[in-house]
Coordinates of N, CA and C in Angstrom, one line a residue:
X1 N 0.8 -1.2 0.0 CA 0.0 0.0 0.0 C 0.9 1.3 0.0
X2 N 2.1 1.4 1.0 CA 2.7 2.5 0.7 C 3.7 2.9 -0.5
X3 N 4.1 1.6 -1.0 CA 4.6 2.0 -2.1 C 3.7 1.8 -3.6
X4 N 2.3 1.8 -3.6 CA 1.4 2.3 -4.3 C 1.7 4.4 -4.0
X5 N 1.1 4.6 -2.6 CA 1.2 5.8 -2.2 C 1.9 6.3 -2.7
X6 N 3.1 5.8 -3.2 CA 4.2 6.9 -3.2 C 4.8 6.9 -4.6
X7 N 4.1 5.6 -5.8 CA 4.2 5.5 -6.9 C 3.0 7.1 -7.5
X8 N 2.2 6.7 -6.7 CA 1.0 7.9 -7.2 C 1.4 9.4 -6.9
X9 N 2.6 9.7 -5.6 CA 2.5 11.2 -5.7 C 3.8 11.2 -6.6
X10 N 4.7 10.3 -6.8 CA 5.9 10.8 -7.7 C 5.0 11.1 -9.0
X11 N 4.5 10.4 -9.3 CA 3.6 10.4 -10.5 C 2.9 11.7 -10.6
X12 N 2.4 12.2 -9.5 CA 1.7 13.9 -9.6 C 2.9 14.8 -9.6
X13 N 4.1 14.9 -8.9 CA 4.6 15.7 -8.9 C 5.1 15.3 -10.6
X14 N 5.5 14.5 -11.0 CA 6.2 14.7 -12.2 C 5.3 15.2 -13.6
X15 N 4.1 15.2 -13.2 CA 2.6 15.6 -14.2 C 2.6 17.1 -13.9
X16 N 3.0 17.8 -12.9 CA 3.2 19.0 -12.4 C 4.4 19.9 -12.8
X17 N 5.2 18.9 -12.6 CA 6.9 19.5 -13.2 C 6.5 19.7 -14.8
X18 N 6.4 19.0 -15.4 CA 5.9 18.9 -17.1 C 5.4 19.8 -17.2
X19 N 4.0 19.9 -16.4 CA 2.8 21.0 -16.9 C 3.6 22.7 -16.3
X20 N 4.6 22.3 -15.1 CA 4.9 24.1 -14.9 C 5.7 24.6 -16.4
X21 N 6.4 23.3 -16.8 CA 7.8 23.4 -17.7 C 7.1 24.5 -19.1
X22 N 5.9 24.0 -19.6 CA 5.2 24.5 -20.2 C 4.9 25.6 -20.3
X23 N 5.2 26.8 -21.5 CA 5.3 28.1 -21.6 C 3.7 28.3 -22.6
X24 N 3.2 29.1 -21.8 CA 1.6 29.3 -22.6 C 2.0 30.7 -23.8
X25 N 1.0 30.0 -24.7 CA 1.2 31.1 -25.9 C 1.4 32.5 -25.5
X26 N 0.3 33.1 -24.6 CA 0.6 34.5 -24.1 C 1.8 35.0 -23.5
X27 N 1.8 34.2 -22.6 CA 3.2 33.7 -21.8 C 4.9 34.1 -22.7
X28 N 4.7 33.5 -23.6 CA 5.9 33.4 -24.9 C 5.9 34.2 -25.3
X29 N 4.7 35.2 -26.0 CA 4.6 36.4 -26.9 C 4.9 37.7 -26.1
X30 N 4.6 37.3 -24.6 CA 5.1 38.9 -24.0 C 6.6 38.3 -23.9
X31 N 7.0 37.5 -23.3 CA 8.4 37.3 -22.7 C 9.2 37.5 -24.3
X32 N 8.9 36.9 -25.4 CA 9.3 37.4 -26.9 C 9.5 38.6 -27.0
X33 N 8.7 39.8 -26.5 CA 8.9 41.1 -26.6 C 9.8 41.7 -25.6
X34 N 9.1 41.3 -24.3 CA 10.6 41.9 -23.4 C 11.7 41.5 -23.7
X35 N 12.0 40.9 -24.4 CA 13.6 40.1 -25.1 C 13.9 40.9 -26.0
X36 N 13.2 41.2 -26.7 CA 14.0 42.4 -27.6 C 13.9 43.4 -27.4
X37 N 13.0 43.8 -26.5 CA 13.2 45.1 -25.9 C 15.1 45.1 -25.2
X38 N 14.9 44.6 -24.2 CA 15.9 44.0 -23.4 C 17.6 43.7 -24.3
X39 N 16.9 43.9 -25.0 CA 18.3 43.3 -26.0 C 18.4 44.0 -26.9
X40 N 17.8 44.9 -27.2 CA 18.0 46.3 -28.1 C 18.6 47.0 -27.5
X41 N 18.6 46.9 -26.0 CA 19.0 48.0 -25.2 C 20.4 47.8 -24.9
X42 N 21.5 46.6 -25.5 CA 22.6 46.2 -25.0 C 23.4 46.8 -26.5
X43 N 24.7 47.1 -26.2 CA 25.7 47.3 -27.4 C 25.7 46.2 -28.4
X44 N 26.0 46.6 -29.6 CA 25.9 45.3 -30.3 C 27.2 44.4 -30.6
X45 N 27.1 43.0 -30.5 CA 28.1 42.4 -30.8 C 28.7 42.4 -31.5
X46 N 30.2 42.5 -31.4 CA 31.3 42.3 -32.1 C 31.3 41.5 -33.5
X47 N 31.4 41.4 -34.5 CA 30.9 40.3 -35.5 C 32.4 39.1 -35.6
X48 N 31.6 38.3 -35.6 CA 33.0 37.2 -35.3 C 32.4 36.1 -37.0
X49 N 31.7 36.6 -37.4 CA 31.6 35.4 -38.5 C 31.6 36.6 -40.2
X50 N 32.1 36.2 -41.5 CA 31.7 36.8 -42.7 C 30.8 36.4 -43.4
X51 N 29.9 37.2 -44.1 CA 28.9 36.8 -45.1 C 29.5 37.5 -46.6
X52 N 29.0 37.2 -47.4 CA 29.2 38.2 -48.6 C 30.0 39.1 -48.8
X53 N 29.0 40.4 -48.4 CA 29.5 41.6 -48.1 C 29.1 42.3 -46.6
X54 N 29.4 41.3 -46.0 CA 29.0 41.8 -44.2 C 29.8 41.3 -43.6
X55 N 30.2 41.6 -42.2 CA 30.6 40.9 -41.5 C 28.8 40.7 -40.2
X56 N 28.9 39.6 -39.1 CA 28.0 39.4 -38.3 C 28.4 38.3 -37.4
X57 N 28.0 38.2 -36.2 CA 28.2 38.0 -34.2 C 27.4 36.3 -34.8
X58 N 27.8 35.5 -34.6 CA 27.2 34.3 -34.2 C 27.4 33.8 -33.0
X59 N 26.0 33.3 -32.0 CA 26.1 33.2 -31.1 C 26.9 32.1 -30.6
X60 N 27.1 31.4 -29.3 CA 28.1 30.6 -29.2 C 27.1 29.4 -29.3
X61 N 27.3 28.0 -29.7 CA 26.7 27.1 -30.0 C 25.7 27.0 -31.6
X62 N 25.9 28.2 -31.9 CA 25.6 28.2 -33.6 C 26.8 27.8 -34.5
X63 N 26.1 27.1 -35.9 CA 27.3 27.1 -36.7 C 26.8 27.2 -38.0
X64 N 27.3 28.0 -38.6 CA 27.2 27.8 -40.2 C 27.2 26.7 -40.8
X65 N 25.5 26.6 -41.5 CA 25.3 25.6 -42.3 C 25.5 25.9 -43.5
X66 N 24.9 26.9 -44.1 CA 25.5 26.9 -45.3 C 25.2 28.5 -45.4
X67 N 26.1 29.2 -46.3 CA 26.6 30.8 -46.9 C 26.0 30.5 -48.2
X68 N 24.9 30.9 -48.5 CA 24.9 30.8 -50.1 C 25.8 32.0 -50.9
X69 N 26.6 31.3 -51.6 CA 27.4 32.5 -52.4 C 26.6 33.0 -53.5
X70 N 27.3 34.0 -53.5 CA 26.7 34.8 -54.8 C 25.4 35.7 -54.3
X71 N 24.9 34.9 -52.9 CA 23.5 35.8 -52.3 C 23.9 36.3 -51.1
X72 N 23.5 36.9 -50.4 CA 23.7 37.6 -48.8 C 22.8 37.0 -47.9
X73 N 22.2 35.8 -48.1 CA 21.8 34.5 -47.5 C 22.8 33.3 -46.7
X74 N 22.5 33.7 -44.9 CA 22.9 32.5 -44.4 C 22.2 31.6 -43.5
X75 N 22.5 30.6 -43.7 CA 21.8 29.3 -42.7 C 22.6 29.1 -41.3
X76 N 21.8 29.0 -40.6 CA 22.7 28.9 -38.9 C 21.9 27.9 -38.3
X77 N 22.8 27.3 -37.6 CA 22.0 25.8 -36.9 C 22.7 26.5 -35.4
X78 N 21.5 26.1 -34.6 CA 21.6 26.0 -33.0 C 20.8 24.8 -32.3
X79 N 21.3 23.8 -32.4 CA 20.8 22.7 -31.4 C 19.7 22.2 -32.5
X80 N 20.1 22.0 -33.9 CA 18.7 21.9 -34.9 C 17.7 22.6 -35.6
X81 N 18.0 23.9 -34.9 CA 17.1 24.8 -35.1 C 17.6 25.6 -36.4
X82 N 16.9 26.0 -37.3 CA 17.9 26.8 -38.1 C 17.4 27.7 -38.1
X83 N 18.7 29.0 -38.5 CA 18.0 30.5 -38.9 C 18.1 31.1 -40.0
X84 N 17.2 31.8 -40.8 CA 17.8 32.4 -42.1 C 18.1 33.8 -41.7
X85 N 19.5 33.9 -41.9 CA 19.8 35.4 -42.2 C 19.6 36.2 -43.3
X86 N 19.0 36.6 -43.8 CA 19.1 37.9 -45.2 C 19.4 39.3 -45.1
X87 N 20.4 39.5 -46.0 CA 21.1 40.9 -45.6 C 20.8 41.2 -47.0
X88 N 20.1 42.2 -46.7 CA 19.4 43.2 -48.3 C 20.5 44.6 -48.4
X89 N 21.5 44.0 -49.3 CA 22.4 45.5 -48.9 C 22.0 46.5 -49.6
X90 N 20.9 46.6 -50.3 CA 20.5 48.0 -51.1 C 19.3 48.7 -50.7
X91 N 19.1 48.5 -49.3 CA 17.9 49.1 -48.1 C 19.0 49.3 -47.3
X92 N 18.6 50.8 -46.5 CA 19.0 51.2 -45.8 C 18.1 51.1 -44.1
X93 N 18.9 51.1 -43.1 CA 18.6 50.6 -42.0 C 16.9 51.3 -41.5
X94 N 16.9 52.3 -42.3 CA 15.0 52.9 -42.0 C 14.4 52.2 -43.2
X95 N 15.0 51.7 -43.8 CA 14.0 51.1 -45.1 C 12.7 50.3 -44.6
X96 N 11.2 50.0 -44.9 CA 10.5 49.5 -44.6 C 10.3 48.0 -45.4
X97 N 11.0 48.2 -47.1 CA 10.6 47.5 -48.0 C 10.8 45.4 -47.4
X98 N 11.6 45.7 -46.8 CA 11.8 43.8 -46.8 C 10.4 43.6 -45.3
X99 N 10.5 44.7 -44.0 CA 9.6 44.4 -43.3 C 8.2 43.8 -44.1
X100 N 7.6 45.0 -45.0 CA 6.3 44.7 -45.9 C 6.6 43.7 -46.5
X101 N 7.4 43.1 -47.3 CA 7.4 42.2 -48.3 C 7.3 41.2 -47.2
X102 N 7.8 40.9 -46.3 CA 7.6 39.9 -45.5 C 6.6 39.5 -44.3
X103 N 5.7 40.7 -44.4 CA 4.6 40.4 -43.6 C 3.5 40.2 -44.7
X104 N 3.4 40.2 -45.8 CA 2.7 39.8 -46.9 C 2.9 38.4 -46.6
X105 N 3.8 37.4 -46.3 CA 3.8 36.1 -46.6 C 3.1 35.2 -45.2
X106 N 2.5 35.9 -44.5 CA 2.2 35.5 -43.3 C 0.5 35.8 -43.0
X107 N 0.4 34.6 -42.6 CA -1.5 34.8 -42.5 C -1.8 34.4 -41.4
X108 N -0.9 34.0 -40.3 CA -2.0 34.4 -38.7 C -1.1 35.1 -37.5
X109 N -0.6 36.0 -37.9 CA -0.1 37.2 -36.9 C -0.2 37.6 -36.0
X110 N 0.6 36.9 -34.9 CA 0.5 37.1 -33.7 C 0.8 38.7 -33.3
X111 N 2.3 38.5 -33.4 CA 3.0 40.3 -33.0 C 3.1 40.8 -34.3
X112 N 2.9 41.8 -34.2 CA 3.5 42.8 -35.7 C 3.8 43.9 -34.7
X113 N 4.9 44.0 -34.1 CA 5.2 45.2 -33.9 C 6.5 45.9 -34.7
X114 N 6.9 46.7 -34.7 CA 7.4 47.7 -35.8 C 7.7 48.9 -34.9
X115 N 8.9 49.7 -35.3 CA 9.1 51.4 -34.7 C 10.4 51.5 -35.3
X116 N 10.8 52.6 -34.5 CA 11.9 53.1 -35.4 C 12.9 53.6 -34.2
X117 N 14.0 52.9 -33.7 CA 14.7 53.3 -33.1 C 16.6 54.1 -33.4
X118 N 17.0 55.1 -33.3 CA 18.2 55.3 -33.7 C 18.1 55.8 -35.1
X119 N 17.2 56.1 -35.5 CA 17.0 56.3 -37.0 C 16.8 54.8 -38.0
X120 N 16.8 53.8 -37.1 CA 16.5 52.6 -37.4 C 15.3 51.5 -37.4
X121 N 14.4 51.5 -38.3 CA 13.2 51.0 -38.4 C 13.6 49.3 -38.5
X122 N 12.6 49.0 -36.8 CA 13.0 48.0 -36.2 C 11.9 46.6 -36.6
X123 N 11.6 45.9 -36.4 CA 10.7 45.1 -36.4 C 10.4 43.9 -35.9
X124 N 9.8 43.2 -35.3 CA 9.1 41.2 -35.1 C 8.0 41.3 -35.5
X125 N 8.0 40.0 -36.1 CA 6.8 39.1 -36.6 C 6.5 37.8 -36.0
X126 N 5.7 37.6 -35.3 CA 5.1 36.7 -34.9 C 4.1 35.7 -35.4
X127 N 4.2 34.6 -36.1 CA 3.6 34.1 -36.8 C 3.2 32.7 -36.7
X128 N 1.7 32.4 -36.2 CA 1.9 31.0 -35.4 C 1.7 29.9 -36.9
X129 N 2.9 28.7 -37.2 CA 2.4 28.3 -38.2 C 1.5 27.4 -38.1
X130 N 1.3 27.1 -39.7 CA -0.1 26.4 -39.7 C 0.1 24.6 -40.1
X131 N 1.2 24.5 -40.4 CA 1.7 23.4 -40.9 C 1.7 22.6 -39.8
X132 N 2.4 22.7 -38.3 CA 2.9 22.1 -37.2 C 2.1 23.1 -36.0
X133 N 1.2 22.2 -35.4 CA 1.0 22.9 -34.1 C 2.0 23.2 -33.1
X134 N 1.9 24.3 -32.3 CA 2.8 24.3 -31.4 C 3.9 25.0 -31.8
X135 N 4.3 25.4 -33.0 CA 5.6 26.2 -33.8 C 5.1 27.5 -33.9
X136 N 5.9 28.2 -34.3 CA 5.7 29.7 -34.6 C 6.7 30.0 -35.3
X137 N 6.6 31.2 -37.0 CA 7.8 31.2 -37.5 C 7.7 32.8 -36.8
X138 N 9.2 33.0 -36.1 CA 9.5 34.8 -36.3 C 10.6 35.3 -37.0
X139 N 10.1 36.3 -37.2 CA 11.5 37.1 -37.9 C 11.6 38.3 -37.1
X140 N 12.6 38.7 -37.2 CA 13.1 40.4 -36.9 C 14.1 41.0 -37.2
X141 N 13.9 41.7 -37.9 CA 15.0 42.4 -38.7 C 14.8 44.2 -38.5
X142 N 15.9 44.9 -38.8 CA 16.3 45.6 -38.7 C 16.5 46.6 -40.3
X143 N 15.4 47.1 -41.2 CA 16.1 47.8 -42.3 C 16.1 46.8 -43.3
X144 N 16.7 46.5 -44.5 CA 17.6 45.4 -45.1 C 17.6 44.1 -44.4
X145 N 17.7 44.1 -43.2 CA 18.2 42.8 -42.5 C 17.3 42.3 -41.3
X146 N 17.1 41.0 -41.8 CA 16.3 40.2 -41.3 C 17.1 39.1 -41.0
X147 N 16.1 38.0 -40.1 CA 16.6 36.9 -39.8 C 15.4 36.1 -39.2
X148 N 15.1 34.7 -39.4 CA 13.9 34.3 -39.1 C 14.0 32.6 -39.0
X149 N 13.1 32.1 -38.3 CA 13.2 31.1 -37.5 C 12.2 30.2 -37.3
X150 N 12.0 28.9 -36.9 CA 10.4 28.6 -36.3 C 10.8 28.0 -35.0
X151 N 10.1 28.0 -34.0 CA 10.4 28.1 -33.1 C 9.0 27.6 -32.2
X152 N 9.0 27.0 -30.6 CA 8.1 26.9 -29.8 C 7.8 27.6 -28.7
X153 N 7.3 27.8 -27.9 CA 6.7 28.6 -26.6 C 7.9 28.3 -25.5
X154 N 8.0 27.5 -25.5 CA 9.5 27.3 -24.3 C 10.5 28.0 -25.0
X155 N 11.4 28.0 -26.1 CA 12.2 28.7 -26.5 C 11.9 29.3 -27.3
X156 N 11.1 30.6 -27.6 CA 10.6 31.8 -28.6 C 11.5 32.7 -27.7
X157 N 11.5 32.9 -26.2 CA 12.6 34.1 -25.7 C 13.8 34.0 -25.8
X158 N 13.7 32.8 -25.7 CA 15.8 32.7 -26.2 C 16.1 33.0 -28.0
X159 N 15.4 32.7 -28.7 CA 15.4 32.9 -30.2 C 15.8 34.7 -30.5
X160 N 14.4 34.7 -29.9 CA 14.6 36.2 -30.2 C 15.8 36.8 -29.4
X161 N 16.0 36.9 -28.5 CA 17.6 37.3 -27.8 C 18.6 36.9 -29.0
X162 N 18.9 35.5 -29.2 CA 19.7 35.9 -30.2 C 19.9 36.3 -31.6
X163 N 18.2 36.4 -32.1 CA 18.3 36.8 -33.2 C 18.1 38.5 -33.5
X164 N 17.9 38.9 -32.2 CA 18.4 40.4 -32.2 C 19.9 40.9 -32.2
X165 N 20.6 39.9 -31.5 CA 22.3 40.2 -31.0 C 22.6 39.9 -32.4
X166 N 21.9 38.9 -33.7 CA 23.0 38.7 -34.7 C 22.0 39.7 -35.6
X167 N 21.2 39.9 -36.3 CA 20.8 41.2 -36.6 C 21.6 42.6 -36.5
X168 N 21.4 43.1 -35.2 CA 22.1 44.0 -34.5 C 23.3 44.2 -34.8
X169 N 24.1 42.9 -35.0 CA 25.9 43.0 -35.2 C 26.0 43.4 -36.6
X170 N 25.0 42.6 -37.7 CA 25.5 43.2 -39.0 C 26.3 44.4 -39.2
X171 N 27.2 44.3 -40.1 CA 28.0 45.6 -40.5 C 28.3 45.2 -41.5
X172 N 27.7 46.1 -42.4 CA 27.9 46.0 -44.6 C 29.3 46.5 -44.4
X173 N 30.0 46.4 -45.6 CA 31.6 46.3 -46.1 C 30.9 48.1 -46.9
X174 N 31.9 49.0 -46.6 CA 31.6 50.2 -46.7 C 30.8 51.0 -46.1
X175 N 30.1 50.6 -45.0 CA 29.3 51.2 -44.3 C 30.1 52.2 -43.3
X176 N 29.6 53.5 -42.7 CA 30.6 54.1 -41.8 C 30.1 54.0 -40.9

Protein backbone atom coordinates (compact mmCIF):
# COMPACT_ATOMS: atom_id res chain seq x y z
CA UNK A 1 0.00 0.00 0.00
CA UNK A 2 2.74 2.53 0.67
CA UNK A 3 4.64 1.95 -2.12
CA UNK A 4 1.42 2.29 -4.31
CA UNK A 5 1.16 5.85 -2.25
CA UNK A 6 4.16 6.92 -3.16
CA UNK A 7 4.24 5.53 -6.85
CA UNK A 8 0.97 7.88 -7.18
CA UNK A 9 2.54 11.16 -5.73
CA UNK A 10 5.87 10.79 -7.70
CA UNK A 11 3.61 10.39 -10.54
CA UNK A 12 1.74 13.88 -9.62
CA UNK A 13 4.64 15.65 -8.88
CA UNK A 14 6.19 14.73 -12.24
CA UNK A 15 2.64 15.59 -14.21
CA UNK A 16 3.20 19.04 -12.35
CA UNK A 17 6.90 19.49 -13.24
CA UNK A 18 5.94 18.91 -17.07
CA UNK A 19 2.84 21.05 -16.89
CA UNK A 20 4.90 24.09 -14.87
CA UNK A 21 7.83 23.44 -17.69
CA UNK A 22 5.18 24.48 -20.24
CA UNK A 23 5.33 28.10 -21.65
CA UNK A 24 1.55 29.35 -22.61
CA UNK A 25 1.25 31.10 -25.86
CA UNK A 26 0.57 34.54 -24.08
CA UNK A 27 3.22 33.72 -21.76
CA UNK A 28 5.94 33.42 -24.94
CA UNK A 29 4.57 36.37 -26.90
CA UNK A 30 5.06 38.90 -24.01
CA UNK A 31 8.36 37.26 -22.70
CA UNK A 32 9.27 37.39 -26.92
CA UNK A 33 8.86 41.05 -26.61
CA UNK A 34 10.64 41.91 -23.40
CA UNK A 35 13.56 40.12 -25.07
CA UNK A 36 14.03 42.43 -27.65
CA UNK A 37 13.21 45.11 -25.89
CA UNK A 38 15.88 43.98 -23.40
CA UNK A 39 18.31 43.30 -26.04
CA UNK A 40 17.98 46.30 -28.10
CA UNK A 41 18.98 48.01 -25.23
CA UNK A 42 22.58 46.25 -25.00
CA UNK A 43 25.67 47.25 -27.39
CA UNK A 44 25.86 45.30 -30.34
CA UNK A 45 28.13 42.36 -30.75
CA UNK A 46 31.29 42.29 -32.10
CA UNK A 47 30.91 40.33 -35.54
CA UNK A 48 32.99 37.17 -35.27
CA UNK A 49 31.62 35.38 -38.45
CA UNK A 50 31.69 36.82 -42.74
CA UNK A 51 28.91 36.82 -45.12
CA UNK A 52 29.24 38.18 -48.63
CA UNK A 53 29.49 41.62 -48.14
CA UNK A 54 29.00 41.83 -44.18
CA UNK A 55 30.59 40.87 -41.47
CA UNK A 56 28.01 39.39 -38.31
CA UNK A 57 28.16 38.03 -34.23
CA UNK A 58 27.19 34.26 -34.25
CA UNK A 59 26.06 33.16 -31.11
CA UNK A 60 28.06 30.59 -29.24
CA UNK A 61 26.67 27.06 -30.00
CA UNK A 62 25.56 28.24 -33.56
CA UNK A 63 27.29 27.10 -36.70
CA UNK A 64 27.16 27.84 -40.19
CA UNK A 65 25.31 25.58 -42.31
CA UNK A 66 25.54 26.87 -45.31
CA UNK A 67 26.63 30.79 -46.85
CA UNK A 68 24.91 30.80 -50.10
CA UNK A 69 27.42 32.54 -52.42
CA UNK A 70 26.74 34.75 -54.77
CA UNK A 71 23.54 35.76 -52.31
CA UNK A 72 23.68 37.61 -48.76
CA UNK A 73 21.78 34.46 -47.47
CA UNK A 74 22.94 32.49 -44.37
CA UNK A 75 21.81 29.25 -42.66
CA UNK A 76 22.70 28.89 -38.91
CA UNK A 77 22.02 25.77 -36.85
CA UNK A 78 21.57 26.02 -32.96
CA UNK A 79 20.80 22.67 -31.40
CA UNK A 80 18.73 21.87 -34.89
CA UNK A 81 17.15 24.81 -35.10
CA UNK A 82 17.90 26.77 -38.13
CA UNK A 83 17.98 30.49 -38.89
CA UNK A 84 17.84 32.43 -42.08
CA UNK A 85 19.80 35.35 -42.20
CA UNK A 86 19.13 37.87 -45.15
CA UNK A 87 21.09 40.92 -45.57
CA UNK A 88 19.38 43.21 -48.29
CA UNK A 89 22.39 45.52 -48.93
CA UNK A 90 20.50 48.00 -51.09
CA UNK A 91 17.91 49.06 -48.07
CA UNK A 92 19.04 51.18 -45.76
CA UNK A 93 18.60 50.64 -41.97
CA UNK A 94 15.00 52.87 -41.95
CA UNK A 95 14.05 51.11 -45.10
CA UNK A 96 10.48 49.53 -44.64
CA UNK A 97 10.63 47.46 -48.04
CA UNK A 98 11.81 43.79 -46.81
CA UNK A 99 9.59 44.38 -43.32
CA UNK A 100 6.33 44.66 -45.89
CA UNK A 101 7.38 42.18 -48.27
CA UNK A 102 7.59 39.92 -45.49
CA UNK A 103 4.56 40.44 -43.64
CA UNK A 104 2.73 39.85 -46.87
CA UNK A 105 3.77 36.15 -46.56
CA UNK A 106 2.21 35.55 -43.31
CA UNK A 107 -1.53 34.85 -42.47
CA UNK A 108 -1.96 34.40 -38.73
CA UNK A 109 -0.07 37.21 -36.91
CA UNK A 110 0.49 37.09 -33.70
CA UNK A 111 3.03 40.29 -33.01
CA UNK A 112 3.51 42.85 -35.66
CA UNK A 113 5.22 45.20 -33.87
CA UNK A 114 7.37 47.67 -35.82
CA UNK A 115 9.09 51.39 -34.67
CA UNK A 116 11.91 53.14 -35.43
CA UNK A 117 14.70 53.28 -33.11
CA UNK A 118 18.23 55.35 -33.71
CA UNK A 119 17.00 56.34 -37.03
CA UNK A 120 16.50 52.57 -37.42
CA UNK A 121 13.17 50.96 -38.36
CA UNK A 122 13.04 48.00 -36.18
CA UNK A 123 10.67 45.07 -36.38
CA UNK A 124 9.08 41.23 -35.15
CA UNK A 125 6.80 39.06 -36.57
CA UNK A 126 5.09 36.73 -34.88
CA UNK A 127 3.57 34.14 -36.84
CA UNK A 128 1.85 31.02 -35.38
CA UNK A 129 2.39 28.32 -38.19
CA UNK A 130 -0.14 26.42 -39.66
CA UNK A 131 1.68 23.38 -40.90
CA UNK A 132 2.91 22.09 -37.23
CA UNK A 133 0.97 22.87 -34.07
CA UNK A 134 2.82 24.28 -31.41
CA UNK A 135 5.58 26.23 -33.76
CA UNK A 136 5.66 29.72 -34.64
CA UNK A 137 7.76 31.22 -37.54
CA UNK A 138 9.50 34.79 -36.26
CA UNK A 139 11.51 37.15 -37.95
CA UNK A 140 13.11 40.37 -36.86
CA UNK A 141 14.99 42.38 -38.71
CA UNK A 142 16.35 45.63 -38.72
CA UNK A 143 16.08 47.80 -42.34
CA UNK A 144 17.58 45.44 -45.14
CA UNK A 145 18.18 42.84 -42.47
CA UNK A 146 16.26 40.25 -41.26
CA UNK A 147 16.60 36.87 -39.83
CA UNK A 148 13.90 34.26 -39.06
CA UNK A 149 13.20 31.07 -37.45
CA UNK A 150 10.41 28.57 -36.25
CA UNK A 151 10.36 28.11 -33.06
CA UNK A 152 8.08 26.88 -29.80
CA UNK A 153 6.70 28.60 -26.57
CA UNK A 154 9.46 27.28 -24.28
CA UNK A 155 12.18 28.66 -26.54
CA UNK A 156 10.62 31.76 -28.65
CA UNK A 157 12.59 34.11 -25.68
CA UNK A 158 15.80 32.66 -26.20
CA UNK A 159 15.35 32.86 -30.22
CA UNK A 160 14.56 36.21 -30.24
CA UNK A 161 17.60 37.30 -27.83
CA UNK A 162 19.67 35.88 -30.25
CA UNK A 163 18.31 36.78 -33.24
CA UNK A 164 18.36 40.40 -32.19
CA UNK A 165 22.26 40.16 -31.01
CA UNK A 166 23.01 38.66 -34.70
CA UNK A 167 20.84 41.20 -36.56
CA UNK A 168 22.07 43.99 -34.47
CA UNK A 169 25.87 43.01 -35.21
CA UNK A 170 25.51 43.24 -39.04
CA UNK A 171 28.02 45.55 -40.45
CA UNK A 172 27.94 46.00 -44.57
CA UNK A 173 31.55 46.30 -46.08
CA UNK A 174 31.63 50.18 -46.70
CA UNK A 175 29.26 51.15 -44.26
CA UNK A 176 30.59 54.15 -41.76
Amino acid sequence: MNKRIFVSIVFLLSLLLLTACNVSEKDALGNAELALEQTLEMEPMEGTAEGEDFTYYIPSGFTVDEDIEGSNNVVLNDKEQLYILFVNPFEQDDSKVVFESTLLSYNNVLINESFMKDNKFVYLIIDKEQQKEGEYEVTFGIGGVKITTVTDTNNMEDSVRKMVEIVSSVYLEGEE
